[in-house]
XYZ file of C-alpha atoms in Angstrom:
64
model
C 0.000 0.000 0.000
C 2.877 2.319 0.830
C 4.453 1.771 -2.606
C 1.153 2.612 -4.262
C 0.843 5.886 -2.336
C 4.440 6.814 -3.113
C 3.909 6.168 -6.818
C 0.691 8.245 -6.794
C 2.557 11.070 -5.047
C 5.370 10.911 -7.608
C 2.833 11.005 -10.430
C 1.103 13.995 -8.849
C 4.411 15.842 -8.440
C 5.389 15.071 -12.020
C 2.070 16.386 -13.316
C 2.412 19.500 -11.128
C 5.895 20.182 -12.492
C 4.723 19.737 -16.091
C 1.768 22.018 -15.420
C 4.044 24.671 -13.917
C 6.343 24.524 -16.935
C 3.411 24.868 -19.344
C 2.026 27.754 -17.279
C 5.398 29.534 -17.339
C 5.662 29.162 -21.120
C 2.144 30.521 -21.602
C 2.679 33.460 -19.233
C 6.046 34.454 -20.697
C 5.357 33.593 -24.349
C 5.658 37.212 -25.510
C 9.046 37.645 -23.827
C 10.223 34.289 -25.140
C 9.224 35.167 -28.709
C 10.861 38.620 -28.446
C 14.072 36.981 -27.236
C 14.019 34.440 -30.071
C 13.359 37.124 -32.700
C 16.141 39.332 -31.339
C 18.525 36.378 -31.327
C 17.550 35.490 -34.894
C 18.178 39.063 -36.042
C 21.566 39.192 -34.304
C 22.647 35.878 -35.798
C 21.463 36.953 -39.248
C 23.311 40.264 -39.055
C 26.515 38.595 -37.874
C 26.309 35.927 -40.563
C 25.683 38.543 -43.247
C 28.520 40.798 -42.147
C 31.238 38.215 -41.513
C 31.199 36.570 -44.897
C 31.778 38.503 -48.070
C 31.035 37.385 -51.541
C 32.349 33.999 -52.525
C 34.110 35.677 -55.446
C 36.212 37.907 -53.143
C 38.619 35.021 -52.639
C 39.429 34.957 -56.362
C 39.922 38.700 -57.001
C 43.677 38.392 -57.286
C 43.600 35.263 -59.427
C 44.256 35.737 -63.102
C 42.540 33.253 -65.343
C 44.703 31.385 -67.821
């Protein structure tokens, strides 16, 4: 009987933790999406500025 009660308690705690995580995501969804958009913009700007044209490597090469 004790094992059954312990397993029910563990299940209840697991469901409470999952519910709290879902609640936090719902409550902070706007902040989460703003963070993800800002991160995407920063990564895009860094990727665009660090790499030049692929033809820049061959500017000094003279074709034969």
